[in-house]
CSV table of C-alpha atoms in Angstrom, one decimal:
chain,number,residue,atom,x,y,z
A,1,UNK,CA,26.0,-116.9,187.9
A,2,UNK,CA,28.0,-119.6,189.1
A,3,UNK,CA,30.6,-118.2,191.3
A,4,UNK,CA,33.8,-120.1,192.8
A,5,UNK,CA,36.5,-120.0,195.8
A,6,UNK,CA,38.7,-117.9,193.1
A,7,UNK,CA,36.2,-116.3,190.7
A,8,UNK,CA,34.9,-112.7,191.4
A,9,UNK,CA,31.8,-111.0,190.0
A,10,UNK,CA,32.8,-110.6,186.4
A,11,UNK,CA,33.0,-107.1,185.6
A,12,UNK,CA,32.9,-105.6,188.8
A,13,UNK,CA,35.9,-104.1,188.8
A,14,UNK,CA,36.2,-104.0,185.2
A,15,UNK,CA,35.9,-100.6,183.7
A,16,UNK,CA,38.6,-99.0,185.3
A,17,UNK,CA,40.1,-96.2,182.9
A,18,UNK,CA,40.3,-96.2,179.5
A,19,UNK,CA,43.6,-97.2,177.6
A,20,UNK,CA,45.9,-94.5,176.7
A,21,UNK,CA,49.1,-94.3,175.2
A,22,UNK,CA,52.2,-93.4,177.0
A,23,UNK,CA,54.3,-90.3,175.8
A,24,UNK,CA,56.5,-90.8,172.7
A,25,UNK,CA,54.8,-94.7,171.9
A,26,UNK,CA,54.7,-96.0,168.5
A,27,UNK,CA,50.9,-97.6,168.4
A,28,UNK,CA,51.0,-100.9,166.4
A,29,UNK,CA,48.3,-102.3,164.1
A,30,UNK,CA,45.9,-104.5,165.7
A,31,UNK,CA,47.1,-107.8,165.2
A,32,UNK,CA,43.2,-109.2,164.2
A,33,UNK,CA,39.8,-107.6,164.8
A,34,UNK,CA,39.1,-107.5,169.0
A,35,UNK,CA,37.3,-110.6,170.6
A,36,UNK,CA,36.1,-111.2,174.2
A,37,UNK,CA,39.9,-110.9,174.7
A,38,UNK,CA,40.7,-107.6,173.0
A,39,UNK,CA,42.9,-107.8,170.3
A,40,UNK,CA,45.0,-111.1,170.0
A,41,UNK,CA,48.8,-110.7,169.3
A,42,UNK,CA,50.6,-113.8,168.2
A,43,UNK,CA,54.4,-114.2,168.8
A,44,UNK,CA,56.7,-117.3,168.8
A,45,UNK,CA,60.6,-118.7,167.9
A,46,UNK,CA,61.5,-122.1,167.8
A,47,UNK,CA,59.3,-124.5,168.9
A,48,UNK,CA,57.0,-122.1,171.3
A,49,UNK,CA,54.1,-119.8,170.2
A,50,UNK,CA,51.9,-117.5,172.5
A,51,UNK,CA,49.1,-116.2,171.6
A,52,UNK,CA,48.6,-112.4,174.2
A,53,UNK,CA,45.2,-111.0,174.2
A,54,UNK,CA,45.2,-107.0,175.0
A,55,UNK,CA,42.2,-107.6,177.7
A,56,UNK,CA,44.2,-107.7,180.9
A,57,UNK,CA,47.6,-108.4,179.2
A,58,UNK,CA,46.4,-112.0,179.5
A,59,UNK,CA,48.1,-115.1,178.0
A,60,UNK,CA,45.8,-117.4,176.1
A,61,UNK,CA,47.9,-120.1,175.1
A,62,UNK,CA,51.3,-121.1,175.4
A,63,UNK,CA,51.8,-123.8,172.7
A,64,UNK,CA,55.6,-126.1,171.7
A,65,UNK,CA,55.3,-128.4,169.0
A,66,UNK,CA,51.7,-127.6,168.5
A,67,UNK,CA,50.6,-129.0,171.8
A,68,UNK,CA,49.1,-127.1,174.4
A,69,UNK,CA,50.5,-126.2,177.7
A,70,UNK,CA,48.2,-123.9,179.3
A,71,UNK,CA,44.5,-124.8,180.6
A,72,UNK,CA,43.1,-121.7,179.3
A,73,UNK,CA,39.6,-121.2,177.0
A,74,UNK,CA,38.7,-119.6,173.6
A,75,UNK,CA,39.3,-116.1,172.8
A,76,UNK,CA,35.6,-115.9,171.8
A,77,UNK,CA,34.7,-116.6,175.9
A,78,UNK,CA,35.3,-114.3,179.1
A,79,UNK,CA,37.2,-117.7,180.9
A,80,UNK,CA,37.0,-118.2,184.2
A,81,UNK,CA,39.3,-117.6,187.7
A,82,UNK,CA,41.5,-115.0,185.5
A,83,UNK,CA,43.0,-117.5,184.0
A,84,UNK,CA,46.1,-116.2,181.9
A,85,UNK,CA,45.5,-112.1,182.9
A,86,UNK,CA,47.6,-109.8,184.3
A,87,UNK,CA,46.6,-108.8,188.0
A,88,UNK,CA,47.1,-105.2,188.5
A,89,UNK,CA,47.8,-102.4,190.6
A,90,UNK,CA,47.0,-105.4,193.8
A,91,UNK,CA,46.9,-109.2,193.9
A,92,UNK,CA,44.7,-111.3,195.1
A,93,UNK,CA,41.8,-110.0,198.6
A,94,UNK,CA,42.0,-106.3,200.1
A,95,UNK,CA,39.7,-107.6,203.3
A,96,UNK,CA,36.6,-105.6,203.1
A,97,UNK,CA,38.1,-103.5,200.3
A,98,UNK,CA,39.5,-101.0,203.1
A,99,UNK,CA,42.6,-99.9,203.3
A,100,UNK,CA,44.2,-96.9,204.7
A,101,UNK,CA,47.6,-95.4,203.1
A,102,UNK,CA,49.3,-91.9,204.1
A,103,UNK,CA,47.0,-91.4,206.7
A,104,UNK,CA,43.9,-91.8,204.2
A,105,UNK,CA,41.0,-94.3,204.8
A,106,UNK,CA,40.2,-96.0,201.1
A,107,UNK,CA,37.6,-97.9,200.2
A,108,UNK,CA,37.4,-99.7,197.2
A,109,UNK,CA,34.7,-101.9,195.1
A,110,UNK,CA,33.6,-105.6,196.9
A,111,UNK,CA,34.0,-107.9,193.9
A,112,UNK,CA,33.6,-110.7,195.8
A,113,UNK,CA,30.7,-110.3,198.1
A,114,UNK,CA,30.9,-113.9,199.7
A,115,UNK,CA,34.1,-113.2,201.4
A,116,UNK,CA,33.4,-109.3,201.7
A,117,UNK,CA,36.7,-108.6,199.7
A,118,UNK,CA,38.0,-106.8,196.8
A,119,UNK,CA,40.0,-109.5,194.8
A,120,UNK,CA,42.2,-109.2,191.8
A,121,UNK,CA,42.5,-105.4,191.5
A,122,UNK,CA,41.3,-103.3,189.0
A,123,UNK,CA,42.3,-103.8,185.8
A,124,UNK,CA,41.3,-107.4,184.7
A,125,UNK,CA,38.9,-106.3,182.0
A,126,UNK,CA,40.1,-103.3,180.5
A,127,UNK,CA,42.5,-103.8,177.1
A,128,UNK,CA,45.9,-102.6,176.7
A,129,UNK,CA,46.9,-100.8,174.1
A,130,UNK,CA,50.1,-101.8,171.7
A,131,UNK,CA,53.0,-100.6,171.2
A,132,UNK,CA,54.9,-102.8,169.2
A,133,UNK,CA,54.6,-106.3,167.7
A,134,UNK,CA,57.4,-108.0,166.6
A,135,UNK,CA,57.6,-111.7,165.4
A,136,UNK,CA,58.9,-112.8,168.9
A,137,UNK,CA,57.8,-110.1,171.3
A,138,UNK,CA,54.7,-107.9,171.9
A,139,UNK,CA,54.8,-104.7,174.1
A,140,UNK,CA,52.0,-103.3,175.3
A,141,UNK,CA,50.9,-100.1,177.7
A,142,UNK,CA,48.1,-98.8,179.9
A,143,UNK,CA,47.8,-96.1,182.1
A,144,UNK,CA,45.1,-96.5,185.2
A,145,UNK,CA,44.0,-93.3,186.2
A,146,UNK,CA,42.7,-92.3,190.0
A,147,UNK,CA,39.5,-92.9,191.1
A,148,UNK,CA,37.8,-93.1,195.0
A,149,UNK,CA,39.2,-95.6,196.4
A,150,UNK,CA,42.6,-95.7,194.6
A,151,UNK,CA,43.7,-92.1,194.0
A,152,UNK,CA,46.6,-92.8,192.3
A,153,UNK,CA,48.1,-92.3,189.1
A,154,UNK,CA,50.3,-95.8,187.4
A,155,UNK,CA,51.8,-96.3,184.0
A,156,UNK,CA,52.3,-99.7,183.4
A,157,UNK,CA,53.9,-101.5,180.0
A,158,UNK,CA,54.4,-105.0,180.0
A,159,UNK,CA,56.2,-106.9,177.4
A,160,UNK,CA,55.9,-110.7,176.5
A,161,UNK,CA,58.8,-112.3,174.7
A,162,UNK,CA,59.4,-116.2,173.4
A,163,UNK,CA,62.6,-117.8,172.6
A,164,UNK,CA,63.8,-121.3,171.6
A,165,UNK,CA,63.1,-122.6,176.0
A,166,UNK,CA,60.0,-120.6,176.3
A,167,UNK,CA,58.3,-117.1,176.7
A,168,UNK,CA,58.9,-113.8,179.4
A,169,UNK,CA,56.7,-111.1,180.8
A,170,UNK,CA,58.0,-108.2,182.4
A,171,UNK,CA,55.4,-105.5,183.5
A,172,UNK,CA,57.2,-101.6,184.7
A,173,UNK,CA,55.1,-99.8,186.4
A,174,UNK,CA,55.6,-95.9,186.6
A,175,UNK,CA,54.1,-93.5,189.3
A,176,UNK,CA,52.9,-90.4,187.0
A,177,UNK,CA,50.8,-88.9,189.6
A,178,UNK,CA,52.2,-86.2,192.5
A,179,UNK,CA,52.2,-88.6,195.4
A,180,UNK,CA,53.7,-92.0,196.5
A,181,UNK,CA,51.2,-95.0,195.4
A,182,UNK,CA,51.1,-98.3,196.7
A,183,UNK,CA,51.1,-101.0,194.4
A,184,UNK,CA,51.6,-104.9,193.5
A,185,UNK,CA,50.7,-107.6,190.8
A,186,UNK,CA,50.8,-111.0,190.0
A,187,UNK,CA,50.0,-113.6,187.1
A,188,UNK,CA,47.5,-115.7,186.5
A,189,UNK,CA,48.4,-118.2,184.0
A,190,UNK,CA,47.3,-121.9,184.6
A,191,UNK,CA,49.8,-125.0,184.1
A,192,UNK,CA,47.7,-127.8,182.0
A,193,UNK,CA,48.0,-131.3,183.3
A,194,UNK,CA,48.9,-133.6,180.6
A,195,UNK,CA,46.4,-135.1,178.5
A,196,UNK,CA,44.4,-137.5,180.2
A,197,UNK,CA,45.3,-137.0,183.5
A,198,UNK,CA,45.0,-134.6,186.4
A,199,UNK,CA,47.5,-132.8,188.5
A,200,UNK,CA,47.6,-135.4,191.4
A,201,UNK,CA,50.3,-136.9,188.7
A,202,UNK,CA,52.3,-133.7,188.5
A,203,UNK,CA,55.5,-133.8,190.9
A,204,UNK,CA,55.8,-130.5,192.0
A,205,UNK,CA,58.9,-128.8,193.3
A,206,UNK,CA,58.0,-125.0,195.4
A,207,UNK,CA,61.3,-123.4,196.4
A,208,UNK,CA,59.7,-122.0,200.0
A,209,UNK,CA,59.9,-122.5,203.4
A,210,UNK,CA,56.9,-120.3,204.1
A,211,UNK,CA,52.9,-120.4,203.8
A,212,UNK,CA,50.2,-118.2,204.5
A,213,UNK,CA,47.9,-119.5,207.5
A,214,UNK,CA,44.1,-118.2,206.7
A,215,UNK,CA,40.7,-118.1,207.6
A,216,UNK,CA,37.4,-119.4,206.2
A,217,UNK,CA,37.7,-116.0,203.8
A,218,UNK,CA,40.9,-116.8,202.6
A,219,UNK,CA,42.5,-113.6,204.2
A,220,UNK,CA,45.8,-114.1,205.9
A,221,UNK,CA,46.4,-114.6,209.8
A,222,UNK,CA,49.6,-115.6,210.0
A,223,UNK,CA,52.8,-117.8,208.3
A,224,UNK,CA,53.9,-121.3,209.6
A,225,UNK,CA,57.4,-123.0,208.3
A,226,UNK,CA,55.8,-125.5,205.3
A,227,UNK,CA,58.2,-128.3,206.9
A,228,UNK,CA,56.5,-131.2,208.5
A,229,UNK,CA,53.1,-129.9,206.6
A,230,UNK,CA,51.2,-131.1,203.3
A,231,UNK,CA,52.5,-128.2,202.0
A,232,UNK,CA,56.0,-128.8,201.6
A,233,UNK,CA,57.1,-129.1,198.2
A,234,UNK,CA,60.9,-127.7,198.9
A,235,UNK,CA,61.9,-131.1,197.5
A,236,UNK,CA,59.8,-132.8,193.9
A,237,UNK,CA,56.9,-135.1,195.0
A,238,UNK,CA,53.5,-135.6,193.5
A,239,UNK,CA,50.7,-133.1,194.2
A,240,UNK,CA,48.2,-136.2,195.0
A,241,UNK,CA,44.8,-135.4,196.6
A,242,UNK,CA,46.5,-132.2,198.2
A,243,UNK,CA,44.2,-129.4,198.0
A,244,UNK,CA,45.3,-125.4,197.8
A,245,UNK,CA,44.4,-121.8,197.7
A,246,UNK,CA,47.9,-121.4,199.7
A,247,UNK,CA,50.2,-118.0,199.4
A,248,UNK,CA,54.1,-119.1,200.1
A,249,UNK,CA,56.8,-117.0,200.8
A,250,UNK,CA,60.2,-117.3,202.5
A,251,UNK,CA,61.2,-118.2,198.3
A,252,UNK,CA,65.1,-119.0,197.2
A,253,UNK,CA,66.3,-117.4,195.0
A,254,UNK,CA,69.4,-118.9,193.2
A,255,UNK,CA,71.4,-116.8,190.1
A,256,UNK,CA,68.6,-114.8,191.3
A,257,UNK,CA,65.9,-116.7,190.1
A,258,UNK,CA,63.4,-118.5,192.2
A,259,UNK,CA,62.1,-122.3,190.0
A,260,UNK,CA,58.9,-123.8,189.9
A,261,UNK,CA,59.7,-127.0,188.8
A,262,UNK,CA,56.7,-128.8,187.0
A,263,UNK,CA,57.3,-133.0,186.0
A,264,UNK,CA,54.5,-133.7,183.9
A,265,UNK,CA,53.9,-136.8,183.0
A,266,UNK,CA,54.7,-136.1,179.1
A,267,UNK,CA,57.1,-133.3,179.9
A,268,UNK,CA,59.2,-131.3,182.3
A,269,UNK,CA,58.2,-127.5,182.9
A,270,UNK,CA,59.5,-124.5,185.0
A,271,UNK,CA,58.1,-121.6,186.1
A,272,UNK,CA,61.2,-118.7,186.7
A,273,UNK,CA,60.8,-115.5,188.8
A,274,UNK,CA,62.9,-112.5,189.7
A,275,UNK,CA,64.2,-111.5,192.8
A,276,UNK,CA,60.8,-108.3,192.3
A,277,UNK,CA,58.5,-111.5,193.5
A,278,UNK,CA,59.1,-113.1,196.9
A,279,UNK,CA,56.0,-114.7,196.8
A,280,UNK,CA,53.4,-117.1,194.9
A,281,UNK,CA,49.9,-118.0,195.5
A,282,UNK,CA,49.3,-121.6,194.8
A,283,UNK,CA,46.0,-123.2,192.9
A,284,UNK,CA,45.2,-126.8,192.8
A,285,UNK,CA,41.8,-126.0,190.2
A,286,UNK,CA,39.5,-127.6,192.7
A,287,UNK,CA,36.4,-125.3,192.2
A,288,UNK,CA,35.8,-124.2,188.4
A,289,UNK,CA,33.2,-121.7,187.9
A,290,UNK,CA,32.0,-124.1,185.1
A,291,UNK,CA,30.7,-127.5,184.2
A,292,UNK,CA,34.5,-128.8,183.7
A,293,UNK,CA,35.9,-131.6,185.8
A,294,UNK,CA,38.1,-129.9,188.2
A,295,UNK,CA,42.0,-130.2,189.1
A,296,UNK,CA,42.3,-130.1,185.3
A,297,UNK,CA,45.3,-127.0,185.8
A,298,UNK,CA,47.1,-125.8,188.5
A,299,UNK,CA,47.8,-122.2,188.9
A,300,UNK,CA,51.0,-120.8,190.8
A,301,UNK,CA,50.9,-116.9,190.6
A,302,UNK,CA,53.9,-114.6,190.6
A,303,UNK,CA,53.5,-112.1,192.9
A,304,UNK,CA,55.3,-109.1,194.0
A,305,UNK,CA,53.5,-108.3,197.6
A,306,UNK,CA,51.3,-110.9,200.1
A,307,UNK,CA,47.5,-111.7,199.9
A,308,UNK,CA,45.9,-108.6,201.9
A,309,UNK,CA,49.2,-106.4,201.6
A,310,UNK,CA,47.3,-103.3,201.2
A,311,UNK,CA,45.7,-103.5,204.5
A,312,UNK,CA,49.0,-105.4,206.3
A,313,UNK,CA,51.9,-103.8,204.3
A,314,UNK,CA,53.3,-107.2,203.7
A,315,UNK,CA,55.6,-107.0,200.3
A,316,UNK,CA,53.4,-103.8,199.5
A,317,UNK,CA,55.7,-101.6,196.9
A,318,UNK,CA,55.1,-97.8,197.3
A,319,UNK,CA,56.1,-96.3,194.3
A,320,UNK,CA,57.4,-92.5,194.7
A,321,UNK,CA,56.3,-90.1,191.8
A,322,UNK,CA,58.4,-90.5,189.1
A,323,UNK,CA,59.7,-93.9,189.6
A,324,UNK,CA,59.5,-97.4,188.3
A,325,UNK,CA,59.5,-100.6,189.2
A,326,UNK,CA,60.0,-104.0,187.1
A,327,UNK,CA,59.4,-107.3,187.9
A,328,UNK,CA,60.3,-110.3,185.3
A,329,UNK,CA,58.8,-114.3,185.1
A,330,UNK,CA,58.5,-117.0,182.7
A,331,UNK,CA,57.6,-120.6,182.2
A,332,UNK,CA,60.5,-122.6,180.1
A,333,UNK,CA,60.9,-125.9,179.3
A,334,UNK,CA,64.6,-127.0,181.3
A,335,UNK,CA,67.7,-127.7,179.6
């Protein structure tokens, strides 16, 4: 098994509780019989469709006017470097997979043994269960019991909705257990480049002052001001040969929203977040896990905390028992 700079060992943090349904949900139907996805929920309005599939709350396609926007795969195949899932209850590397919260040494699964960290969390192949599905909108819910090395106790429901610019995803997450939890999540969803091309043509626009300085594991060991680097993007220009597995923070958020803005060749995108995510991890696609050209997608993640937050506390959210917190993004088209 082929295994790249973001891929993990599939699987290895895979079965991580069993779907259940939260108190007084209505369960839906299953939209179509499961696949390597889980059920597949489609929902659209205007010119957009999305197609949701329940494994990992994970967005399979994104489609306006019947073309593509998304590099993603078939239902039918596991994909690669998460592409499309939801990353829950941590983003991105725990270093070693040790941690240590309320006084409490943890130690969780190493999922990716090259760089001796736990990456992605634990819930990127377990399926969520519905709650509703609507022509526009599908709801869905899982709760994550405790286990070892994360003893805690998280409801999560995370709805995706499409209107006539583009489609939403807000994920609440709920501390059921008896004592505080940390926590954080992020998306994986890959931008296509346009047909034809790769993202070197893309102009890119990043609203951040801010990037994460790491070593040859990818585990932060420090920030530098993106000005004067390769890695400022505060103002549109092309992506070119730059190369990046690159976390930003320092974001502006304006009406509060922080923009992505994407210029395709064919077509003009933006990825939107709320003032929950103050930071993004950055993807140029340079490494697929498969026999594909590479640079074929680029991938900027919403995330709510830093790479490594559980073992630096950097953006980490500790959620008291009884309470939620919800986060919102979305890719549009602008205009």
């Amino acid at each position: 098994m082929k295994i790249n700079r973001r891929g993990a060992l599939l699987g290895a943090a895979g079965a991580a509780g069993a779907a259940a349904v939260l108190p007084g949900a209505a369960q839906a139907a299953p939209a179509a019989p499961p696949t390597a996805n889980g059920r597949l929920y489609e929902i659209g309005a205007g010119r957009h469709r999305v197609l949701v599939g329940g494994v990992a709350a994970t967005v399979l396609s994104w489609t306006v006017d019947g073309r593509e926007m998304l590099l993603t795969h078939d239902p039918e195949d596991v994909g690669e470097g998460y592409q499309g899932k939801t990353i829950l209850p941590w983003a991105n590397r725990i270093d070693h997979g040790a941690y240590t919260f309320e006084g409490e040494e943890l130690q969780v699964a190493i999922n990716e043994p090259e760089r001796d960290a736990a990456l992605h969390g634990l819930m990127s192949f377990v399926e969520w269960s519905p709650v509703s599905h609507r022509a526009d909108s599908v709801v869905l819910e899982h709760v994550l019991p405790p286990d070892y090395g994360y003893p805690f106790r998280l409801a999560f429901r995370i709805a995706f909705r499409v209107d006539d610019r583009g489609f939403s995803s807000t994920l609440s997450a709920t501390n059921i257990g008896r004592g505080p939890a940390p926590f954080g999540t992020a998306n994986h969803t890959y931008l296509a480049a346009a047909p034809g091309t790769r993202i070197d043509d893309i102009e890119l626009e990043i609203p951040a002052d801010t990037y994460y300085v790491v070593n040859d594991r990818l585990i932060p060991t420090g920030t530098a001001p993106v000005e004067g680097t390769e890695y400022d993007f505060r103002s549109a220009r092309p992506i070119g040969r730059t190369t990046m597995d690159t976390a930003f923070t320092g974001l502006h958020h304006e009406g509060g929203e922080a923009v992505v803005r994407f210029r395709r060749p064919d077509v003009d995108v933006e990825l939107w977040v709320d003032e929950s995510h103050h930071y993004l991890q950055v993807y140029t696609d340079d490494d697929p896990s498969t026999d594909r050209p590479g640079r074929q997608g680029l991938t900027v993640e919403p995330m709510t905390l830093a790479p490594n937050a559980f073992v630096t506390g950097d953006g980490l959210i500790v959620l008291q028992p009884g309470r939620t917190h919800t986060g919102t993004w979305g890719y549009r088209l602008p205009g």
